[in-house]
Amino acid sequence: MAPSFGRSISFPLTPGRSSSKPRHARSISLPACTTSSHPLLANLNAHIAAVRSLTHTSLAASLTQIHGLHSALADLLLLQDPQSVLHRATNVGDRLLDAFLLLADAYQGFQAALLGLKHAAVESSAALRRGDAARAASATRSQRRAEKELARLAASISAVSSKCARLNLVGTEDAEMAGALIEAAAASAAASAAVFSAAASMSSSSPVTSSCKKIASAFGSFGNKATPETTELALERLQVLEQCFNDCDHVCDKVFRSIVQTRVSLLNIMTPTI
């Protein structure tokens, strides 16, 4: 079962920023020349480009890049100009709210699937040590269920990217800023779908990530009675697999929190002050 939203989460405004010292009030609007000249917008565009060009050499590294994109988006949403754009272009705000709700749901499911794969790896190790074929078969079934769920999540999150791409902003005065906001959500969804698919293929014959190529046969090594040498090799691969899941789970939680933070910011921006 996916974890509940009921837990308490506290978010800083931005990493490394403290509000303990008094500050002089200052304008945080974009400069008068062009919005593209603002460093925070340029930073967001750079993160979008980085996420769009991910090669998935490591699942944890890819998730870290996605988290960086969300952090850049959160920084930009603190400015007056994107807030004004969201007030004027309510269709953009509504699309972003929907996108980040679906992203949050997907990452909860991703965390649950990672937990299932980690449990399957632990059970497989125990079955291999004891020569317990029934336990190994149960672990394999758990792994297959988690893989199917990851494939389903990847398909559902791909729809978010497609919906964002269909939003027509050409010719509007807010096209540049609104386009960057929508592109950030679309890039996050597309990269997340690719990460989910990569995780689902970790035990297949042609895994996506280089690190998973070494452990691709770990779950399928129980067909015949293993020799001590093959048993030791399989156990080593399963340990690497378990560590991979641990690393991904930690970063995945950071991504989930950043998604929730962004959606809260969007709701605060778009909700009229009473």
PDB file of C-alpha atoms in Angstrom:
ATOM      1  CA  MET A   1       0.000   0.000   0.000  1.00  0.00           C
ATOM      2  CA  ALA A   2       1.249   3.507  -0.835  1.00  0.00           C
ATOM      3  CA  PRO A   3       2.174   5.693   2.153  1.00  0.00           C
ATOM      4  CA  SER A   4      -0.440   8.174   3.336  1.00  0.00           C
ATOM      5  CA  PHE A   5      -0.400  11.929   2.894  1.00  0.00           C
ATOM      6  CA  GLY A   6      -1.226  12.165   6.591  1.00  0.00           C
ATOM      7  CA  ARG A   7       2.352  12.580   7.746  1.00  0.00           C
ATOM      8  CA  SER A   8       3.648  15.928   8.907  1.00  0.00           C
ATOM      9  CA  ILE A   9       6.038  17.611   6.483  1.00  0.00           C
ATOM     10  CA  SER A  10       7.925  20.833   7.068  1.00  0.00           C
ATOM     11  CA  PHE A  11       9.530  22.600   4.132  1.00  0.00           C
ATOM     12  CA  PRO A  12      12.149  25.381   4.106  1.00  0.00           C
ATOM     13  CA  LEU A  13      11.544  28.170   1.622  1.00  0.00           C
ATOM     14  CA  THR A  14      14.725  27.348  -0.241  1.00  0.00           C
ATOM     15  CA  PRO A  15      17.770  25.222   0.667  1.00  0.00           C
ATOM     16  CA  GLY A  16      20.298  26.979   2.842  1.00  0.00           C
ATOM     17  CA  ARG A  17      18.125  30.057   3.353  1.00  0.00           C
ATOM     18  CA  SER A  18      17.372  31.257   6.877  1.00  0.00           C
ATOM     19  CA  SER A  19      14.752  33.712   8.066  1.00  0.00           C
ATOM     20  CA  SER A  20      16.303  34.282  11.478  1.00  0.00           C
ATOM     21  CA  LYS A  21      17.957  37.602  10.540  1.00  0.00           C
ATOM     22  CA  PRO A  22      15.970  40.737   9.688  1.00  0.00           C
ATOM     23  CA  ARG A  23      16.126  41.833   6.070  1.00  0.00           C
ATOM     24  CA  HIS A  24      15.345  45.019   4.238  1.00  0.00           C
ATOM     25  CA  ALA A  25      12.246  44.782   2.075  1.00  0.00           C
ATOM     26  CA  ARG A  26      13.119  44.567  -1.599  1.00  0.00           C
ATOM     27  CA  SER A  27      11.410  43.960  -4.887  1.00  0.00           C
ATOM     28  CA  ILE A  28      11.452  40.410  -6.183  1.00  0.00           C
ATOM     29  CA  SER A  29       9.871  41.161  -9.536  1.00  0.00           C
ATOM     30  CA  LEU A  30      11.626  40.421 -12.777  1.00  0.00           C
ATOM     31  CA  PRO A  31      13.752  43.154 -14.365  1.00  0.00           C
ATOM     32  CA  ALA A  32      12.021  45.485 -16.773  1.00  0.00           C
ATOM     33  CA  CYS A  33      14.010  44.415 -19.856  1.00  0.00           C
ATOM     34  CA  THR A  34      12.980  40.799 -20.502  1.00  0.00           C
ATOM     35  CA  THR A  35      11.869  37.949 -18.290  1.00  0.00           C
ATOM     36  CA  SER A  36      14.456  35.673 -19.872  1.00  0.00           C
ATOM     37  CA  SER A  37      17.209  37.848 -18.392  1.00  0.00           C
ATOM     38  CA  HIS A  38      16.248  36.939 -14.823  1.00  0.00           C
ATOM     39  CA  PRO A  39      18.723  34.441 -13.320  1.00  0.00           C
ATOM     40  CA  LEU A  40      16.023  32.335 -11.641  1.00  0.00           C
ATOM     41  CA  LEU A  41      14.187  31.828 -14.925  1.00  0.00           C
ATOM     42  CA  ALA A  42      17.479  31.040 -16.649  1.00  0.00           C
ATOM     43  CA  ASN A  43      18.254  28.597 -13.836  1.00  0.00           C
ATOM     44  CA  LEU A  44      14.895  26.864 -14.302  1.00  0.00           C
ATOM     45  CA  ASN A  45      15.468  26.567 -18.048  1.00  0.00           C
ATOM     46  CA  ALA A  46      18.915  25.079 -17.401  1.00  0.00           C
ATOM     47  CA  HIS A  47      17.405  22.457 -15.073  1.00  0.00           C
ATOM     48  CA  ILE A  48      14.719  21.659 -17.645  1.00  0.00           C
ATOM     49  CA  ALA A  49      17.403  21.085 -20.285  1.00  0.00           C
ATOM     50  CA  ALA A  50      19.403  18.895 -17.888  1.00  0.00           C
ATOM     51  CA  VAL A  51      16.384  16.759 -17.028  1.00  0.00           C
ATOM     52  CA  ARG A  52      15.410  16.456 -20.686  1.00  0.00           C
ATOM     53  CA  SER A  53      18.881  15.073 -21.493  1.00  0.00           C
ATOM     54  CA  LEU A  54      19.108  12.488 -18.694  1.00  0.00           C
ATOM     55  CA  THR A  55      20.888   9.280 -19.704  1.00  0.00           C
ATOM     56  CA  HIS A  56      19.900   7.302 -16.595  1.00  0.00           C
ATOM     57  CA  THR A  57      23.388   6.101 -15.707  1.00  0.00           C
ATOM     58  CA  SER A  58      22.021   5.933 -12.148  1.00  0.00           C
ATOM     59  CA  LEU A  59      18.438   5.972 -10.940  1.00  0.00           C
ATOM     60  CA  ALA A  60      19.376   7.903  -7.800  1.00  0.00           C
ATOM     61  CA  ALA A  61      21.298  10.474  -9.868  1.00  0.00           C
ATOM     62  CA  SER A  62      18.315  10.928 -12.195  1.00  0.00           C
ATOM     63  CA  LEU A  63      16.001  11.445  -9.229  1.00  0.00           C
ATOM     64  CA  THR A  64      18.443  14.007  -7.836  1.00  0.00           C
ATOM     65  CA  GLN A  65      18.252  15.923 -11.119  1.00  0.00           C
ATOM     66  CA  ILE A  66      14.450  15.892 -10.972  1.00  0.00           C
ATOM     67  CA  HIS A  67      14.584  17.173  -7.400  1.00  0.00           C
ATOM     68  CA  GLY A  68      16.873  19.977  -8.558  1.00  0.00           C
ATOM     69  CA  LEU A  69      14.303  20.957 -11.191  1.00  0.00           C
ATOM     70  CA  HIS A  70      11.573  21.180  -8.568  1.00  0.00           C
ATOM     71  CA  SER A  71      13.806  23.295  -6.324  1.00  0.00           C
ATOM     72  CA  ALA A  72      14.485  25.705  -9.197  1.00  0.00           C
ATOM     73  CA  LEU A  73      10.759  25.939  -9.889  1.00  0.00           C
ATOM     74  CA  ALA A  74      10.028  26.611  -6.203  1.00  0.00           C
ATOM     75  CA  ASP A  75      12.557  29.473  -6.201  1.00  0.00           C
ATOM     76  CA  LEU A  76      10.981  31.019  -9.297  1.00  0.00           C
ATOM     77  CA  LEU A  77       7.470  30.842  -7.823  1.00  0.00           C
ATOM     78  CA  LEU A  78       8.592  33.167  -5.020  1.00  0.00           C
ATOM     79  CA  LEU A  79       8.791  36.024  -7.550  1.00  0.00           C
ATOM     80  CA  GLN A  80       5.931  38.391  -8.289  1.00  0.00           C
ATOM     81  CA  ASP A  81       6.020  37.964 -12.070  1.00  0.00           C
ATOM     82  CA  PRO A  82       5.214  34.218 -12.230  1.00  0.00           C
ATOM     83  CA  GLN A  83       2.581  34.749  -9.558  1.00  0.00           C
ATOM     84  CA  SER A  84       0.970  37.466 -11.706  1.00  0.00           C
ATOM     85  CA  VAL A  85       1.093  35.164 -14.732  1.00  0.00           C
ATOM     86  CA  LEU A  86      -0.736  32.443 -12.789  1.00  0.00           C
ATOM     87  CA  HIS A  87      -3.380  34.959 -11.703  1.00  0.00           C
ATOM     88  CA  ARG A  88      -3.983  35.998 -15.309  1.00  0.00           C
ATOM     89  CA  ALA A  89      -3.582  32.611 -17.005  1.00  0.00           C
ATOM     90  CA  THR A  90      -5.734  30.451 -14.762  1.00  0.00           C
ATOM     91  CA  ASN A  91      -5.660  27.612 -17.302  1.00  0.00           C
ATOM     92  CA  VAL A  92      -1.899  27.366 -16.743  1.00  0.00           C
ATOM     93  CA  GLY A  93      -2.316  27.284 -12.978  1.00  0.00           C
ATOM     94  CA  ASP A  94      -5.045  24.652 -13.181  1.00  0.00           C
ATOM     95  CA  ARG A  95      -2.913  22.479 -15.459  1.00  0.00           C
ATOM     96  CA  LEU A  96       0.048  22.784 -13.073  1.00  0.00           C
ATOM     97  CA  LEU A  97      -2.090  21.879 -10.055  1.00  0.00           C
ATOM     98  CA  ASP A  98      -3.383  18.779 -11.833  1.00  0.00           C
ATOM     99  CA  ALA A  99       0.117  17.814 -12.961  1.00  0.00           C
ATOM    100  CA  PHE A 100       1.669  18.065  -9.518  1.00  0.00           C
ATOM    101  CA  LEU A 101      -1.214  16.197  -7.913  1.00  0.00           C
ATOM    102  CA  LEU A 102      -0.653  13.309 -10.334  1.00  0.00           C
ATOM    103  CA  LEU A 103       3.107  13.514  -9.774  1.00  0.00           C
ATOM    104  CA  ALA A 104       2.617  13.308  -6.005  1.00  0.00           C
ATOM    105  CA  ASP A 105       0.353  10.261  -6.360  1.00  0.00           C
ATOM    106  CA  ALA A 106       2.815   8.623  -8.737  1.00  0.00           C
ATOM    107  CA  TYR A 107       5.767   9.110  -6.403  1.00  0.00           C
ATOM    108  CA  GLN A 108       3.831   7.626  -3.506  1.00  0.00           C
ATOM    109  CA  GLY A 109       3.221   4.579  -5.686  1.00  0.00           C
ATOM    110  CA  PHE A 110       6.872   4.569  -6.718  1.00  0.00           C
ATOM    111  CA  GLN A 111       7.990   4.506  -3.090  1.00  0.00           C
ATOM    112  CA  ALA A 112       5.663   1.577  -2.393  1.00  0.00           C
ATOM    113  CA  ALA A 113       6.957  -0.311  -5.438  1.00  0.00           C
ATOM    114  CA  LEU A 114      10.570   0.288  -4.403  1.00  0.00           C
ATOM    115  CA  LEU A 115       9.738  -1.094  -0.979  1.00  0.00           C
ATOM    116  CA  GLY A 116       8.243  -4.176  -2.646  1.00  0.00           C
ATOM    117  CA  LEU A 117      11.357  -4.707  -4.771  1.00  0.00           C
ATOM    118  CA  LYS A 118      13.621  -4.280  -1.756  1.00  0.00           C
ATOM    119  CA  HIS A 119      11.552  -6.832   0.189  1.00  0.00           C
ATOM    120  CA  ALA A 120      11.764  -9.237  -2.750  1.00  0.00           C
ATOM    121  CA  ALA A 121      15.560  -8.858  -2.824  1.00  0.00           C
ATOM    122  CA  VAL A 122      15.816  -9.571   0.917  1.00  0.00           C
ATOM    123  CA  GLU A 123      13.540 -12.598   0.612  1.00  0.00           C
ATOM    124  CA  SER A 124      15.475 -13.873  -2.387  1.00  0.00           C
ATOM    125  CA  SER A 125      18.733 -13.659  -0.445  1.00  0.00           C
ATOM    126  CA  ALA A 126      17.241 -15.591   2.454  1.00  0.00           C
ATOM    127  CA  ALA A 127      15.777 -18.211   0.104  1.00  0.00           C
ATOM    128  CA  LEU A 128      19.091 -18.649  -1.673  1.00  0.00           C
ATOM    129  CA  ARG A 129      21.001 -19.153   1.570  1.00  0.00           C
ATOM    130  CA  ARG A 130      18.498 -21.761   2.777  1.00  0.00           C
ATOM    131  CA  GLY A 131      17.815 -23.359  -0.585  1.00  0.00           C
ATOM    132  CA  ASP A 132      14.109 -22.588  -0.080  1.00  0.00           C
ATOM    133  CA  ALA A 133      12.471 -22.821  -3.505  1.00  0.00           C
ATOM    134  CA  ALA A 134       9.002 -21.873  -2.244  1.00  0.00           C
ATOM    135  CA  ARG A 135      10.308 -18.710  -0.604  1.00  0.00           C
ATOM    136  CA  ALA A 136      12.235 -17.862  -3.755  1.00  0.00           C
ATOM    137  CA  ALA A 137       9.096 -18.304  -5.864  1.00  0.00           C
ATOM    138  CA  SER A 138       7.148 -16.023  -3.510  1.00  0.00           C
ATOM    139  CA  ALA A 139       9.864 -13.364  -3.757  1.00  0.00           C
ATOM    140  CA  THR A 140       9.783 -13.591  -7.545  1.00  0.00           C
ATOM    141  CA  ARG A 141       6.014 -13.094  -7.573  1.00  0.00           C
ATOM    142  CA  SER A 142       6.387 -10.020  -5.363  1.00  0.00           C
ATOM    143  CA  GLN A 143       9.018  -8.661  -7.703  1.00  0.00           C
ATOM    144  CA  ARG A 144       6.770  -9.169 -10.742  1.00  0.00           C
ATOM    145  CA  ARG A 145       3.884  -7.360  -9.050  1.00  0.00           C
ATOM    146  CA  ALA A 146       6.126  -4.410  -8.225  1.00  0.00           C
ATOM    147  CA  GLU A 147       7.405  -4.287 -11.803  1.00  0.00           C
ATOM    148  CA  LYS A 148       3.865  -4.245 -13.190  1.00  0.00           C
ATOM    149  CA  GLU A 149       2.937  -1.412 -10.836  1.00  0.00           C
ATOM    150  CA  LEU A 150       5.999   0.573 -11.946  1.00  0.00           C
ATOM    151  CA  ALA A 151       5.048   0.074 -15.580  1.00  0.00           C
ATOM    152  CA  ARG A 152       1.515   1.283 -14.819  1.00  0.00           C
ATOM    153  CA  LEU A 153       2.863   4.360 -13.009  1.00  0.00           C
ATOM    154  CA  ALA A 154       5.189   5.141 -15.905  1.00  0.00           C
ATOM    155  CA  ALA A 155       2.271   5.038 -18.348  1.00  0.00           C
ATOM    156  CA  SER A 156       0.040   7.221 -16.166  1.00  0.00           C
ATOM    157  CA  ILE A 157       2.721   9.843 -15.571  1.00  0.00           C
ATOM    158  CA  SER A 158       3.516  10.006 -19.282  1.00  0.00           C
ATOM    159  CA  ALA A 159      -0.023  11.314 -19.761  1.00  0.00           C
ATOM    160  CA  VAL A 160       0.873  14.333 -17.596  1.00  0.00           C
ATOM    161  CA  SER A 161       3.639  15.318 -19.986  1.00  0.00           C
ATOM    162  CA  SER A 162       1.306  14.922 -22.977  1.00  0.00           C
ATOM    163  CA  LYS A 163      -1.418  17.077 -21.403  1.00  0.00           C
ATOM    164  CA  CYS A 164       1.086  19.833 -20.620  1.00  0.00           C
ATOM    165  CA  ALA A 165       2.393  19.744 -24.193  1.00  0.00           C
ATOM    166  CA  ARG A 166      -1.127  20.256 -25.580  1.00  0.00           C
ATOM    167  CA  LEU A 167      -1.616  23.556 -23.752  1.00  0.00           C
ATOM    168  CA  ASN A 168      -1.446  26.295 -26.402  1.00  0.00           C
ATOM    169  CA  LEU A 169       0.341  29.411 -25.140  1.00  0.00           C
ATOM    170  CA  VAL A 170       1.491  30.852 -28.462  1.00  0.00           C
ATOM    171  CA  GLY A 171       0.697  34.531 -28.932  1.00  0.00           C
ATOM    172  CA  THR A 172      -0.119  35.312 -25.297  1.00  0.00           C
ATOM    173  CA  GLU A 173       1.706  38.077 -23.433  1.00  0.00           C
ATOM    174  CA  ASP A 174       2.702  35.609 -20.714  1.00  0.00           C
ATOM    175  CA  ALA A 175       3.873  32.931 -23.149  1.00  0.00           C
ATOM    176  CA  GLU A 176       7.534  32.919 -22.046  1.00  0.00           C
ATOM    177  CA  MET A 177       6.943  32.647 -18.305  1.00  0.00           C
ATOM    178  CA  ALA A 178       3.883  30.406 -18.581  1.00  0.00           C
ATOM    179  CA  GLY A 179       5.701  28.220 -21.082  1.00  0.00           C
ATOM    180  CA  ALA A 180       8.627  27.754 -18.699  1.00  0.00           C
ATOM    181  CA  LEU A 181       6.312  26.750 -15.848  1.00  0.00           C
ATOM    182  CA  ILE A 182       4.440  24.257 -17.995  1.00  0.00           C
ATOM    183  CA  GLU A 183       7.657  22.918 -19.515  1.00  0.00           C
ATOM    184  CA  ALA A 184       9.059  22.304 -16.023  1.00  0.00           C
ATOM    185  CA  ALA A 185       6.060  20.130 -15.139  1.00  0.00           C
ATOM    186  CA  ALA A 186       6.219  18.311 -18.480  1.00  0.00           C
ATOM    187  CA  ALA A 187       9.959  17.666 -18.180  1.00  0.00           C
ATOM    188  CA  SER A 188       9.545  16.365 -14.631  1.00  0.00           C
ATOM    189  CA  ALA A 189       6.744  14.018 -15.712  1.00  0.00           C
ATOM    190  CA  ALA A 190       8.666  12.694 -18.726  1.00  0.00           C
ATOM    191  CA  ALA A 191      11.853  12.116 -16.724  1.00  0.00           C
ATOM    192  CA  SER A 192       9.896  10.493 -13.890  1.00  0.00           C
ATOM    193  CA  ALA A 193       8.199   8.128 -16.336  1.00  0.00           C
ATOM    194  CA  ALA A 194      11.614   7.146 -17.691  1.00  0.00           C
ATOM    195  CA  VAL A 195      12.922   6.520 -14.160  1.00  0.00           C
ATOM    196  CA  PHE A 196       9.888   4.369 -13.302  1.00  0.00           C
ATOM    197  CA  SER A 197      10.377   2.357 -16.492  1.00  0.00           C
ATOM    198  CA  ALA A 198      14.076   1.929 -15.743  1.00  0.00           C
ATOM    199  CA  ALA A 199      13.303   0.650 -12.259  1.00  0.00           C
ATOM    200  CA  ALA A 200      10.715  -1.765 -13.677  1.00  0.00           C
ATOM    201  CA  SER A 201      13.264  -3.245 -16.054  1.00  0.00           C
ATOM    202  CA  MET A 202      15.966  -3.794 -13.427  1.00  0.00           C
ATOM    203  CA  SER A 203      15.533  -7.568 -13.406  1.00  0.00           C
ATOM    204  CA  SER A 204      14.884  -7.982 -17.109  1.00  0.00           C
ATOM    205  CA  SER A 205      17.354  -9.311 -19.657  1.00  0.00           C
ATOM    206  CA  SER A 206      17.999  -5.810 -20.986  1.00  0.00           C
ATOM    207  CA  PRO A 207      17.956  -3.401 -18.026  1.00  0.00           C
ATOM    208  CA  VAL A 208      18.260   0.296 -18.708  1.00  0.00           C
ATOM    209  CA  THR A 209      20.824   1.407 -16.161  1.00  0.00           C
ATOM    210  CA  SER A 210      24.454   0.285 -16.258  1.00  0.00           C
ATOM    211  CA  SER A 211      24.463  -0.475 -12.550  1.00  0.00           C
ATOM    212  CA  CYS A 212      21.520  -2.832 -12.952  1.00  0.00           C
ATOM    213  CA  LYS A 213      23.150  -4.834 -15.739  1.00  0.00           C
ATOM    214  CA  LYS A 214      25.305  -6.508 -13.106  1.00  0.00           C
ATOM    215  CA  ILE A 215      22.282  -7.657 -11.121  1.00  0.00           C
ATOM    216  CA  ALA A 216      19.813  -8.413 -13.898  1.00  0.00           C
ATOM    217  CA  SER A 217      19.884 -12.184 -13.345  1.00  0.00           C
ATOM    218  CA  ALA A 218      19.715 -12.065  -9.549  1.00  0.00           C
ATOM    219  CA  PHE A 219      15.980 -12.755  -9.309  1.00  0.00           C
ATOM    220  CA  GLY A 220      16.131 -15.532 -11.891  1.00  0.00           C
ATOM    221  CA  SER A 221      18.994 -17.528 -10.420  1.00  0.00           C
ATOM    222  CA  PHE A 222      16.896 -20.104  -8.575  1.00  0.00           C
ATOM    223  CA  GLY A 223      15.914 -22.414 -11.410  1.00  0.00           C
ATOM    224  CA  ASN A 224      18.533 -25.076 -10.689  1.00  0.00           C
ATOM    225  CA  LYS A 225      20.483 -26.067  -7.606  1.00  0.00           C
ATOM    226  CA  ALA A 226      23.195 -23.433  -7.309  1.00  0.00           C
ATOM    227  CA  THR A 227      26.858 -24.181  -6.731  1.00  0.00           C
ATOM    228  CA  PRO A 228      28.622 -22.367  -3.860  1.00  0.00           C
ATOM    229  CA  GLU A 229      30.276 -20.084  -6.412  1.00  0.00           C
ATOM    230  CA  THR A 230      27.038 -19.112  -8.173  1.00  0.00           C
ATOM    231  CA  THR A 231      25.253 -18.758  -4.833  1.00  0.00           C
ATOM    232  CA  GLU A 232      27.874 -16.298  -3.587  1.00  0.00           C
ATOM    233  CA  LEU A 233      27.710 -14.340  -6.832  1.00  0.00           C
ATOM    234  CA  ALA A 234      23.910 -14.152  -6.692  1.00  0.00           C
ATOM    235  CA  LEU A 235      24.021 -12.999  -3.063  1.00  0.00           C
ATOM    236  CA  GLU A 236      26.468 -10.239  -3.973  1.00  0.00           C
ATOM    237  CA  ARG A 237      24.191  -9.094  -6.789  1.00  0.00           C
ATOM    238  CA  LEU A 238      21.176  -9.073  -4.503  1.00  0.00           C
ATOM    239  CA  GLN A 239      23.073  -6.959  -1.963  1.00  0.00           C
ATOM    240  CA  VAL A 240      23.905  -4.445  -4.682  1.00  0.00           C
ATOM    241  CA  LEU A 241      20.267  -4.476  -5.760  1.00  0.00           C
ATOM    242  CA  GLU A 242      19.060  -3.849  -2.207  1.00  0.00           C
ATOM    243  CA  GLN A 243      21.490  -0.932  -1.830  1.00  0.00           C
ATOM    244  CA  CYS A 244      20.285   0.494  -5.131  1.00  0.00           C
ATOM    245  CA  PHE A 245      16.709   0.466  -3.821  1.00  0.00           C
ATOM    246  CA  ASN A 246      17.806   2.065  -0.544  1.00  0.00           C
ATOM    247  CA  ASP A 247      19.545   4.893  -2.408  1.00  0.00           C
ATOM    248  CA  CYS A 248      16.548   5.460  -4.675  1.00  0.00           C
ATOM    249  CA  ASP A 249      14.093   5.451  -1.780  1.00  0.00           C
ATOM    250  CA  HIS A 250      15.982   8.231   0.025  1.00  0.00           C
ATOM    251  CA  VAL A 251      16.074  10.510  -3.037  1.00  0.00           C
ATOM    252  CA  CYS A 252      12.522   9.572  -4.007  1.00  0.00           C
ATOM    253  CA  ASP A 253      11.277  10.889  -0.682  1.00  0.00           C
ATOM    254  CA  LYS A 254      13.048  14.210  -1.362  1.00  0.00           C
ATOM    255  CA  VAL A 255      11.382  14.422  -4.779  1.00  0.00           C
ATOM    256  CA  PHE A 256       7.976  13.656  -3.267  1.00  0.00           C
ATOM    257  CA  ARG A 257       8.414  16.400  -0.660  1.00  0.00           C
ATOM    258  CA  SER A 258       9.462  18.929  -3.308  1.00  0.00           C
ATOM    259  CA  ILE A 259       6.371  18.053  -5.369  1.00  0.00           C
ATOM    260  CA  VAL A 260       4.104  18.617  -2.363  1.00  0.00           C
ATOM    261  CA  GLN A 261       5.880  21.896  -1.597  1.00  0.00           C
ATOM    262  CA  THR A 262       5.413  23.125  -5.176  1.00  0.00           C
ATOM    263  CA  ARG A 263       1.715  22.262  -5.194  1.00  0.00           C
ATOM    264  CA  VAL A 264       1.196  24.054  -1.870  1.00  0.00           C
ATOM    265  CA  SER A 265       2.930  27.122  -3.330  1.00  0.00           C
ATOM    266  CA  LEU A 266       0.685  27.001  -6.403  1.00  0.00           C
ATOM    267  CA  LEU A 267      -2.428  26.731  -4.246  1.00  0.00           C
ATOM    268  CA  ASN A 268      -1.324  29.684  -2.127  1.00  0.00           C
ATOM    269  CA  ILE A 269      -0.664  31.778  -5.239  1.00  0.00           C
ATOM    270  CA  MET A 270      -3.964  30.954  -6.914  1.00  0.00           C
ATOM    271  CA  THR A 271      -6.186  31.174  -3.827  1.00  0.00           C
ATOM    272  CA  PRO A 272      -7.537  34.725  -3.371  1.00  0.00           C
ATOM    273  CA  THR A 273      -6.665  36.373  -0.070  1.00  0.00           C
ATOM    274  CA  ILE A 274      -9.720  36.617   2.137  1.00  0.00           C
TER     275      ILE A 274
END
